[in-house]
mmCIF file of C-alpha atoms in Angstrom:
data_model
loop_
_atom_site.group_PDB
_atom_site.id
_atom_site.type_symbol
_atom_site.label_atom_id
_atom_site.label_comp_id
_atom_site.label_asym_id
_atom_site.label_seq_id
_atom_site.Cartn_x
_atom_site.Cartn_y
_atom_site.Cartn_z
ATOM 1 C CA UNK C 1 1.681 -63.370 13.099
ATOM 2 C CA UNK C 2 3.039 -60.686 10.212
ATOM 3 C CA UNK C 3 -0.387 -58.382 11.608
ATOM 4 C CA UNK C 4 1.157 -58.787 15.204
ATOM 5 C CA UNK C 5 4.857 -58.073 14.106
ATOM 6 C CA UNK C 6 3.386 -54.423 12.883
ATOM 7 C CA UNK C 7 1.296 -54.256 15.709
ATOM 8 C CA UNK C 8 3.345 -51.403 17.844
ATOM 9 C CA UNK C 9 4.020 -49.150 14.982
ATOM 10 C CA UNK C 10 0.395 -48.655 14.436
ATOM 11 C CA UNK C 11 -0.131 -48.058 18.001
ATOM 12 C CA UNK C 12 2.510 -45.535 17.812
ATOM 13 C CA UNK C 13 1.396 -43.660 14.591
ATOM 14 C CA UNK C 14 -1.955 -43.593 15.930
ATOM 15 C CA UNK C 15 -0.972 -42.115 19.207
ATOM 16 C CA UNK C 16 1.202 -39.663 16.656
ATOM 17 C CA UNK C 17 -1.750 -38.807 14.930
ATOM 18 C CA UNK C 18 -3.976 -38.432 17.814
ATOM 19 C CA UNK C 19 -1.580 -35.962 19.467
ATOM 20 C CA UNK C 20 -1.470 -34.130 16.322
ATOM 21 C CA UNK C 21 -4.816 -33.570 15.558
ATOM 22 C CA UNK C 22 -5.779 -32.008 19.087
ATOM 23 C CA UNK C 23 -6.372 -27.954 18.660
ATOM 24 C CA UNK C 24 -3.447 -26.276 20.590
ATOM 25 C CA UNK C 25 -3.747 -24.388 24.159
ATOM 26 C CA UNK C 26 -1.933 -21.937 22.691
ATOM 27 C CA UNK C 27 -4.257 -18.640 21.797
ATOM 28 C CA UNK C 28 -3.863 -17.720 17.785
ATOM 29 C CA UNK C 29 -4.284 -13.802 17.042
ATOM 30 C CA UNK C 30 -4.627 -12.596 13.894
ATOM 31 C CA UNK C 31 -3.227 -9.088 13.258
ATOM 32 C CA UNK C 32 -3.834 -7.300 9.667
ATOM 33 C CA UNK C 33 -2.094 -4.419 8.649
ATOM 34 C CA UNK C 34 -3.893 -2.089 5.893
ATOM 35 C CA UNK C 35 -0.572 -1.118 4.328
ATOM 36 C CA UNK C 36 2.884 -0.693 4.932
ATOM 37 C CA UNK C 37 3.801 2.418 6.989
ATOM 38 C CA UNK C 38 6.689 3.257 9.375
ATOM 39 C CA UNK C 39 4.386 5.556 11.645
ATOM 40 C CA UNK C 40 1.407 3.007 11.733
ATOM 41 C CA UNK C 41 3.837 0.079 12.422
ATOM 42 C CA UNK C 42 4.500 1.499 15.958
ATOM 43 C CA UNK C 43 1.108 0.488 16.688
ATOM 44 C CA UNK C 44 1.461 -3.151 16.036
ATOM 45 C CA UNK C 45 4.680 -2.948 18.444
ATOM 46 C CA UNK C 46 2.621 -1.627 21.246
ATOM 47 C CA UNK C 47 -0.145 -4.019 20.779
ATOM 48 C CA UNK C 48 2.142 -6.961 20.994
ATOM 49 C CA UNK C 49 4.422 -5.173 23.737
ATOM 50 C CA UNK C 50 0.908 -4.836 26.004
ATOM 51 C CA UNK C 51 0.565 -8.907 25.299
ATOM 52 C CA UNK C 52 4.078 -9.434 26.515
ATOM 53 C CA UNK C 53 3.913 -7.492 29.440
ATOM 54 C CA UNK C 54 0.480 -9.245 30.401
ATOM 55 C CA UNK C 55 2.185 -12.945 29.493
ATOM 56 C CA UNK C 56 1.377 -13.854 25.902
ATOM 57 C CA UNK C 57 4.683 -13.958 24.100
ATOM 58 C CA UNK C 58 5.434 -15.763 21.449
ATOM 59 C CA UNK C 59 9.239 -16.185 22.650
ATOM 60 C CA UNK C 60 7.761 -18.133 25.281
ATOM 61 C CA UNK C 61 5.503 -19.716 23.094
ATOM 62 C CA UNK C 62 2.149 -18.894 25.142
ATOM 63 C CA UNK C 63 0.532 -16.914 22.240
ATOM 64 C CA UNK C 64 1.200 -17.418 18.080
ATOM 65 C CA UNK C 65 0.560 -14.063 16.381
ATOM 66 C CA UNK C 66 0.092 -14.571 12.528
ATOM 67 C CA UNK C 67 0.965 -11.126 10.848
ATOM 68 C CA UNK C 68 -0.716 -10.475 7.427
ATOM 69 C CA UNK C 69 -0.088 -6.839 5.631
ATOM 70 C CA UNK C 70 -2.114 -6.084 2.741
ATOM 71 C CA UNK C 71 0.356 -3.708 1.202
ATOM 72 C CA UNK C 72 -3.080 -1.038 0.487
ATOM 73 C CA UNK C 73 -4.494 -4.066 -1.747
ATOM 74 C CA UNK C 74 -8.276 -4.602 -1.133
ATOM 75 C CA UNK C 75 -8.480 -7.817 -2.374
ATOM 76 C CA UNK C 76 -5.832 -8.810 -0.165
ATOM 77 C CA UNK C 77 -6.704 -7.067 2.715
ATOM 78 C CA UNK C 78 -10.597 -9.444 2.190
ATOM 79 C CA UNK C 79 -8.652 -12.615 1.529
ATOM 80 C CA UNK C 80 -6.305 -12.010 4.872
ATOM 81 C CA UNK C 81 -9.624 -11.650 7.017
ATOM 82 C CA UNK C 82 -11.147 -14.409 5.323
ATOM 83 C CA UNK C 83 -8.231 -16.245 6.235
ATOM 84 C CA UNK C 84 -8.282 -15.747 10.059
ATOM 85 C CA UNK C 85 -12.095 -16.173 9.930
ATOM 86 C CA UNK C 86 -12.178 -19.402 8.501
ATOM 87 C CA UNK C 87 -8.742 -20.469 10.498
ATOM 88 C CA UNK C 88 -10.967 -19.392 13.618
ATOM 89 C CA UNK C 89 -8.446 -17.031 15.048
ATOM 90 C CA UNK C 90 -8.774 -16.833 19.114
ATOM 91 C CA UNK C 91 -9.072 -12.927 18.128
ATOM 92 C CA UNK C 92 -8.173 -10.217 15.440
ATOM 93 C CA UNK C 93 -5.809 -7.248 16.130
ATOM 94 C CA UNK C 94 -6.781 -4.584 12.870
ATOM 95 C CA UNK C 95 -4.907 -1.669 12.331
ATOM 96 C CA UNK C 96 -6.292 1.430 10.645
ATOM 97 C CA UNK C 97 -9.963 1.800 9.325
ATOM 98 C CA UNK C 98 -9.780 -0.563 5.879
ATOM 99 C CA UNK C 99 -8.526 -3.085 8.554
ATOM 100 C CA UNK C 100 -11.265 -2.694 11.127
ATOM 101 C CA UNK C 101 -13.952 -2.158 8.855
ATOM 102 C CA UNK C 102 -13.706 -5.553 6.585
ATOM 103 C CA UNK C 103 -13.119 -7.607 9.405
ATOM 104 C CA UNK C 104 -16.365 -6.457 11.220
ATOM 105 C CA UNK C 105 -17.918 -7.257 7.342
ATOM 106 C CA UNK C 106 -16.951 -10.710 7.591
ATOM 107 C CA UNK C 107 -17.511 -11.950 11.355
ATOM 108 C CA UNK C 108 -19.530 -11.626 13.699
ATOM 109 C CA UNK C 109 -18.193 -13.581 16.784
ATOM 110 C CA UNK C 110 -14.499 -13.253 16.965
ATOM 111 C CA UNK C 111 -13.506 -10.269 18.586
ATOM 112 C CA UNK C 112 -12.053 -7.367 17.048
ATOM 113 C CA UNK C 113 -9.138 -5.402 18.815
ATOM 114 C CA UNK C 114 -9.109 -2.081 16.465
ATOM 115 C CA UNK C 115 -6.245 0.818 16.577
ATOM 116 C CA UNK C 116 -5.628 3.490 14.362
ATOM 117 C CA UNK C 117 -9.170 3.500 13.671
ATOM 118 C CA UNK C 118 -11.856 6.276 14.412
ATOM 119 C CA UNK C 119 -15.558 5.925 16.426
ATOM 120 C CA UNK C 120 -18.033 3.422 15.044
ATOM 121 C CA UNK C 121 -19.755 6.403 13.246
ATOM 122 C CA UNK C 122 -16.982 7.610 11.661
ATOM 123 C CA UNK C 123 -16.467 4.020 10.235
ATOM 124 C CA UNK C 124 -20.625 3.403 9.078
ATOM 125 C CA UNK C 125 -20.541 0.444 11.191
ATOM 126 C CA UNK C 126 -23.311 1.615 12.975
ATOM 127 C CA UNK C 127 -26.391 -0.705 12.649
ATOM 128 C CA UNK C 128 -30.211 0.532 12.044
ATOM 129 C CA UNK C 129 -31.206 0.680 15.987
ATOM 130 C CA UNK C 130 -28.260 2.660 16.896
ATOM 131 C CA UNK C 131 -25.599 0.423 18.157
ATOM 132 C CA UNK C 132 -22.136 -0.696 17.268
ATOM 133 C CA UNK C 133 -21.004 -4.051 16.230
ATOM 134 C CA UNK C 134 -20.698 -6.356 19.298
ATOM 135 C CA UNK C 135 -17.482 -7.741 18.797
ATOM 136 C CA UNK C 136 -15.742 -4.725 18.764
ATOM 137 C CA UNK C 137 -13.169 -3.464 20.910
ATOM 138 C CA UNK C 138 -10.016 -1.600 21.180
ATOM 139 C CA UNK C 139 -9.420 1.660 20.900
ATOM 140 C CA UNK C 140 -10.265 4.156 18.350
ATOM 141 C CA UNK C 141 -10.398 8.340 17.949
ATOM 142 C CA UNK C 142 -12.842 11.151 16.957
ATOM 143 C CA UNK C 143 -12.091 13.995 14.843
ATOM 144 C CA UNK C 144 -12.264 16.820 17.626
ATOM 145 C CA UNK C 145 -8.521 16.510 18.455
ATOM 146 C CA UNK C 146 -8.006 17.761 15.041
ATOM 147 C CA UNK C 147 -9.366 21.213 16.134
ATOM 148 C CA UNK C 148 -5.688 22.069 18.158
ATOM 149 C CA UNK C 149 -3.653 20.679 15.161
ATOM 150 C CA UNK C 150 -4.874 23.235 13.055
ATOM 151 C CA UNK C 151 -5.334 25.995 15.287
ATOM 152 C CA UNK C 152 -2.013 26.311 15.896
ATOM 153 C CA UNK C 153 -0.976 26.696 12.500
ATOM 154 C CA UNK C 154 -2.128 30.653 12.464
ATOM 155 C CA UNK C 155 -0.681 30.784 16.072
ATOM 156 C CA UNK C 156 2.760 30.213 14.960
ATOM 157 C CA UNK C 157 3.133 30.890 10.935
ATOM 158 C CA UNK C 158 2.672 34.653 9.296
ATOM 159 C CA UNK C 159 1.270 34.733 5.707
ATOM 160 C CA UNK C 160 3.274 35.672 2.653
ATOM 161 C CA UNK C 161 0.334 37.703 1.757
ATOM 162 C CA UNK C 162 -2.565 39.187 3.375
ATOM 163 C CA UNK C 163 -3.891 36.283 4.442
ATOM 164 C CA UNK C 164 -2.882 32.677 5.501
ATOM 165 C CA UNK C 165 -3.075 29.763 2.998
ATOM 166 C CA UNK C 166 -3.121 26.252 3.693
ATOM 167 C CA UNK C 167 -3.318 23.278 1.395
ATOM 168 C CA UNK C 168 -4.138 19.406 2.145
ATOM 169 C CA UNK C 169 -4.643 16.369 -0.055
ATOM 170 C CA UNK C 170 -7.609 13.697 1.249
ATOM 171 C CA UNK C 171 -8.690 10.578 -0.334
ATOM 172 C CA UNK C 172 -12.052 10.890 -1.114
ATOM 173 C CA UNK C 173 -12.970 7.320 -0.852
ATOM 174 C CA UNK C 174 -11.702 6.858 2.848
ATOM 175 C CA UNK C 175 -14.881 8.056 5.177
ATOM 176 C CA UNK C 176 -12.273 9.196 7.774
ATOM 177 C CA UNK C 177 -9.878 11.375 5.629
ATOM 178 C CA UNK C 178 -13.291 13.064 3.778
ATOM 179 C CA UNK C 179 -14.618 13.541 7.661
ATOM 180 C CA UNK C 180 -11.536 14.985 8.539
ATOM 181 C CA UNK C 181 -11.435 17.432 5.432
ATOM 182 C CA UNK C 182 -14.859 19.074 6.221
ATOM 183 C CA UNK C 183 -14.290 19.516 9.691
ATOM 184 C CA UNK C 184 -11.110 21.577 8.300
ATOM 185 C CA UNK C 185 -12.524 23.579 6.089
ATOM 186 C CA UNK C 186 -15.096 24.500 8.735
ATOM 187 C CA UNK C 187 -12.187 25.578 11.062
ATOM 188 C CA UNK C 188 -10.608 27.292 8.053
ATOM 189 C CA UNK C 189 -13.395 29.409 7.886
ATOM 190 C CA UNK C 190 -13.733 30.201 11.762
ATOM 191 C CA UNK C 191 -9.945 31.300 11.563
ATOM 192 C CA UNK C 192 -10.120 33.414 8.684
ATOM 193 C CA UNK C 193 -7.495 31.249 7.192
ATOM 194 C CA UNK C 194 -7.940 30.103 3.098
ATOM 195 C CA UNK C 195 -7.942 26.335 2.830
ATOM 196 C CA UNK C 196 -7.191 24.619 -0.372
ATOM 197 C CA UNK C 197 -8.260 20.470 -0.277
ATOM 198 C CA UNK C 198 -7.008 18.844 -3.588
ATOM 199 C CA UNK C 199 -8.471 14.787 -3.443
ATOM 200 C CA UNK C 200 -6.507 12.099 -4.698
ATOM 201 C CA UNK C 201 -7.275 8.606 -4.618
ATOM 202 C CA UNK C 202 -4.092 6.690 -3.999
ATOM 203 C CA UNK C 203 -0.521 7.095 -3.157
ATOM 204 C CA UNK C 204 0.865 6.911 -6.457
ATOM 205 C CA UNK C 205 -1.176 10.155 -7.059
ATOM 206 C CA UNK C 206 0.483 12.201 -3.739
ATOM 207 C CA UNK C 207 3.684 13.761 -5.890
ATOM 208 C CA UNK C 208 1.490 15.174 -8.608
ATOM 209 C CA UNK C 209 -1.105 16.221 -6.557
ATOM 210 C CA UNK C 210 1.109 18.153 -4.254
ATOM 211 C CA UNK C 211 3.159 19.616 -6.892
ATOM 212 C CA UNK C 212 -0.007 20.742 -8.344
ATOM 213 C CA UNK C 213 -1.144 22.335 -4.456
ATOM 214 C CA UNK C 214 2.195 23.879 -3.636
ATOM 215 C CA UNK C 215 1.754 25.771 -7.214
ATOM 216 C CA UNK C 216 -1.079 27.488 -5.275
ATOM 217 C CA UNK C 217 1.363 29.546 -3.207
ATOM 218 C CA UNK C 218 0.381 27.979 0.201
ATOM 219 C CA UNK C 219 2.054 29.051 3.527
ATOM 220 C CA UNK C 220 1.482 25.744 5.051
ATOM 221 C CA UNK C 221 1.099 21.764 4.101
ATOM 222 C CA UNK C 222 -1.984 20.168 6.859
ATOM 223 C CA UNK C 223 -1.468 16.181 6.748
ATOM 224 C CA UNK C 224 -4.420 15.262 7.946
ATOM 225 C CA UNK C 225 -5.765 11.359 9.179
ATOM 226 C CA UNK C 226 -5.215 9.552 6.169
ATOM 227 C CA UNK C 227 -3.864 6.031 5.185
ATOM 228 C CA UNK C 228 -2.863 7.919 1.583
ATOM 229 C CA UNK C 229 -0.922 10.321 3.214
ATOM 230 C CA UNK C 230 0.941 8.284 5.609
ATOM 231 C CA UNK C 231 2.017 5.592 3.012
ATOM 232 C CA UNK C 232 3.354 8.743 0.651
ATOM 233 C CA UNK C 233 4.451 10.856 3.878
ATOM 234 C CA UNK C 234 8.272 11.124 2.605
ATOM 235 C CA UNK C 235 6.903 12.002 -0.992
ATOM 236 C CA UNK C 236 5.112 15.138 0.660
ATOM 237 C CA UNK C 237 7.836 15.996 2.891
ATOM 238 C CA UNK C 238 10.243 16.310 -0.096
ATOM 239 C CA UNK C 239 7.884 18.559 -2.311
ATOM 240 C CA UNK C 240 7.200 20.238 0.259
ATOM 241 C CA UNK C 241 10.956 20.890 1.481
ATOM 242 C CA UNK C 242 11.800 21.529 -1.960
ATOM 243 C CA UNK C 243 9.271 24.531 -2.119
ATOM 244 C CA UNK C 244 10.039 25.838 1.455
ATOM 245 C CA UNK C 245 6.479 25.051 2.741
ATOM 246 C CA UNK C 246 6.682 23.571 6.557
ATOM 247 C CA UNK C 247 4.263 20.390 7.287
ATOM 248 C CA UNK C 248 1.778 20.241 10.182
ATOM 249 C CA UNK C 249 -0.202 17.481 11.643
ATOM 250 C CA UNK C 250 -2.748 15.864 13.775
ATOM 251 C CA UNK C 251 -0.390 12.705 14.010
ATOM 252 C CA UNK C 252 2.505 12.759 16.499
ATOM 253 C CA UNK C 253 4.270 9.725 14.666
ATOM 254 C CA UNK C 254 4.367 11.930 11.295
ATOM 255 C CA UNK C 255 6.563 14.722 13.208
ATOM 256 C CA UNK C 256 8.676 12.183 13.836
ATOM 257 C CA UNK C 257 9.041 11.830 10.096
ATOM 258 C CA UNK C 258 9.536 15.807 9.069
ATOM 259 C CA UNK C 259 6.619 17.388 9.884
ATOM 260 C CA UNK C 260 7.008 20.707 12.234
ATOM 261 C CA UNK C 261 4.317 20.101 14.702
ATOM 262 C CA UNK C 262 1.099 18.199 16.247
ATOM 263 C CA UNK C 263 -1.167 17.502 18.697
ATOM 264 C CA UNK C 264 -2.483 14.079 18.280
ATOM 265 C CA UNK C 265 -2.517 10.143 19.350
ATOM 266 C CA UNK C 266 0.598 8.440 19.964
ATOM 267 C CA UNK C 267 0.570 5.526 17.568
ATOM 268 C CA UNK C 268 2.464 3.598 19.847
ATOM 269 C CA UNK C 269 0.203 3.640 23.037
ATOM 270 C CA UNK C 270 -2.389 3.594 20.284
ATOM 271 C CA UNK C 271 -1.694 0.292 19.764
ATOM 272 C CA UNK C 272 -0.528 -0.411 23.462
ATOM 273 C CA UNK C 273 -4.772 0.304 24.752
ATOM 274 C CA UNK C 274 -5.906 -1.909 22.489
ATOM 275 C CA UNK C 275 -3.380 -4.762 23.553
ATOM 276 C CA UNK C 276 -4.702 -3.894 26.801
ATOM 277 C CA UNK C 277 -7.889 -4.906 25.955
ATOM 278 C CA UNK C 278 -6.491 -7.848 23.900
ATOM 279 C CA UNK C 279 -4.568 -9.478 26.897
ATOM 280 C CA UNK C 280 -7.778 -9.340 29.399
ATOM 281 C CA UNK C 281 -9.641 -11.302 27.225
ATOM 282 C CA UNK C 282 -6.951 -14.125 26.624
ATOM 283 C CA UNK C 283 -6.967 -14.225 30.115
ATOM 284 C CA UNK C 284 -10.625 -14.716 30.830
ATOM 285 C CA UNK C 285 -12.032 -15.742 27.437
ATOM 286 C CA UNK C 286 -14.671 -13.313 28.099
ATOM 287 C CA UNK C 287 -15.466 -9.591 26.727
ATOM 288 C CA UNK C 288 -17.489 -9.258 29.691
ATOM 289 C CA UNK C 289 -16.250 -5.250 30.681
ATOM 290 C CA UNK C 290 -14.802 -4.911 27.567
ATOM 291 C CA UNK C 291 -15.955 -2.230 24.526
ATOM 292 C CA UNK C 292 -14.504 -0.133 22.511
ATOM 293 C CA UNK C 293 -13.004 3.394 23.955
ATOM 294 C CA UNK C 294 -11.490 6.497 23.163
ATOM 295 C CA UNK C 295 -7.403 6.488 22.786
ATOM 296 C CA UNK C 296 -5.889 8.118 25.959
ATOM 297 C CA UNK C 297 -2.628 9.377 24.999
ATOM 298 C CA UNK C 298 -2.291 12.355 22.808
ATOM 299 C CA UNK C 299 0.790 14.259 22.748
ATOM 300 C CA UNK C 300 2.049 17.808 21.723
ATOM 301 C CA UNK C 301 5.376 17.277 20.208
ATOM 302 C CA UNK C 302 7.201 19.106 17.775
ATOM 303 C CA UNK C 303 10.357 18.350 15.500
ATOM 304 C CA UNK C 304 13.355 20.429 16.254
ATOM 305 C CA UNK C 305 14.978 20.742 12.978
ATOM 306 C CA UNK C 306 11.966 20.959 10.573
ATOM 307 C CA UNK C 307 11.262 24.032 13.306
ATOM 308 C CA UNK C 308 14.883 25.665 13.241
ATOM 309 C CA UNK C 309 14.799 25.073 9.257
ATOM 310 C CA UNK C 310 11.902 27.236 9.166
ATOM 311 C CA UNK C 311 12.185 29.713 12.012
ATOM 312 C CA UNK C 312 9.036 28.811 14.142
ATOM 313 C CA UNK C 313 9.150 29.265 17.789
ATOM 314 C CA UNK C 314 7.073 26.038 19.509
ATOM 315 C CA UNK C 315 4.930 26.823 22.714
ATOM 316 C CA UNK C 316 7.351 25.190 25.467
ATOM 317 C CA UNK C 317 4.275 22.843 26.080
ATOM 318 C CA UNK C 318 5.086 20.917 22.873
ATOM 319 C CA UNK C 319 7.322 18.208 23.567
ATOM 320 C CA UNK C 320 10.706 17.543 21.477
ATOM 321 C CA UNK C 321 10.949 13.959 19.399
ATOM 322 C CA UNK C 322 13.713 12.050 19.738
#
């Protein structure tokens, strides 16, 4: 009789417990963050903008994004994708290369939405017969867009001397910033213009190692694609100001942080196209017409003060930041 007085509350935790245990409709994405970075974060807001717009928000509860940012620790960075792997993640949103690249390391089968991240090549993802990993997708960038950035540079700034002297820092452990370096000092040398490339291998290094570059009597600062030199971007900027030496870029979000000019991605819509991609396939569950593609929207934009502070006249197809 006792047995039958208890009876309904084990019915009820059972049912509890049954209810509890069954894997949510709801789709999980996993987004990972290299580092910390005002510029890159604009990317993770148009990712998750393009999933609102296509339904999946988490206000309305039809999509849980778990956000992990590995603050430019390795370690981390592995243990956050191991994370999402093992917690079988509905999909993976990775921004900038480190991102990308150790997620494709550790799976094979959940889909990879990448942004801020250049071509499979550029990355050494590339497997012996030719092809890139299948699971990824997104959007990513080669380095030929690099060739206006620095162009312009001689089209808009006279020498102190007899000839025109820029300087740039690279992180010689990041495939895409030593990429980017080469193909610089290549277009140094078809401009006639003297380039001077100091490495450095982490952000704590960028104030000494510019210091030690604007010694050099350079006309011009180049911040080329690299995760070093956007987490120490204000660090540069202010050695830089300091010594009278005007900043130009390849990345539109930096000349929203001091630098005079560039023509280059918008981070934002960077991150938008690969949301794009991200939303189809919560809809269909399929990457059936999806793979990975070039980022559409580059932009020539210029900042208006760092120009008037140093008396440079902008093309009038350069586009003011707000």
């Amino acid at each position: 009789m006792k047995l039958l007085k208890y009876l309904p509350l084990v019915f009820i935790l059972s049912l509890f417990l049954s209810c509890n245990s069954k894997k949510s409709d709801v789709p999980v994405v996993g987004f990972v963050d290299a580092f910390e970075d005002a510029t890159i974060a604009q990317a993770r807001d148009g990712f998750t903008d393009a999933l609102k717009k296509s339904g999946f928000s988490e206000d309305q509860h039809t999509v849980k994004i778990e956000y992990r940012n590995a603050q430019g620790d390795i370690p981390t960075l592995t243990q956050i994708v191991n994370q999402f792997v093992s917690e079988k993640v509905d999909l993976m949103g990775t921004c900038t290369t480190l991102s990308t690249v150790s997620a494709l390391q550790k799976t094979k089968t959940i889909p990879i939405f990448a942004m801020v991240s250049p071509t499979p090549e550029r990355m050494n993802v590339i497997s012996s017969t030719g092809e890139a990993p299948g699971n990824l997708f997104g959007a990513v960038e080669e380095l030929y867009y690099i060739d206006t950035s620095f162009n312009i540079i001689p089209k808009l700034l006279k020498p102190k001397g007899g000839k025109l002297v820029i300087g740039m820092i690279y992180n010689q452990s990041e495939p895409q910033s030593a990429d980017a370096m080469n193909r610089i000092k290549s277009l140094a040398n078809k401009a006639n213009v003297t380039l001077i490339a100091l490495p450095l291998n982490s952000s704590a290094d960028a104030q000494l190692v510019t210091k030690s570059l604007l010694s050099k009597n350079i006309d011009a600062f180049f911040a080329n694609p690299d995760n070093t030199v956007f987490a120490s971007f204000e660090t540069i900027l202010k050695s830089c100001n300091q010594a009278n030496v005007p900043i130009f870029t390849s990345e539109a979000g930096l000349v929203k942080r001091g630098a005079v000019a560039a023509f280059g991605a918008d981070i934002y819509q960077w991150g938008y196209q690969a949301g794009e991609q991200a939303a189809q396939f919560l809809k269909t569950h399929k990457t059936d017409g999806l793979k990975w593609e070039m980022v559409k929207v580059r932009k020539r934009v210029y900042n208006p003060e760092a120009a008037k502070k140093y008396n440079i006249t902008v093309p009038l197809n350069f586009e003011a930041v707000k």
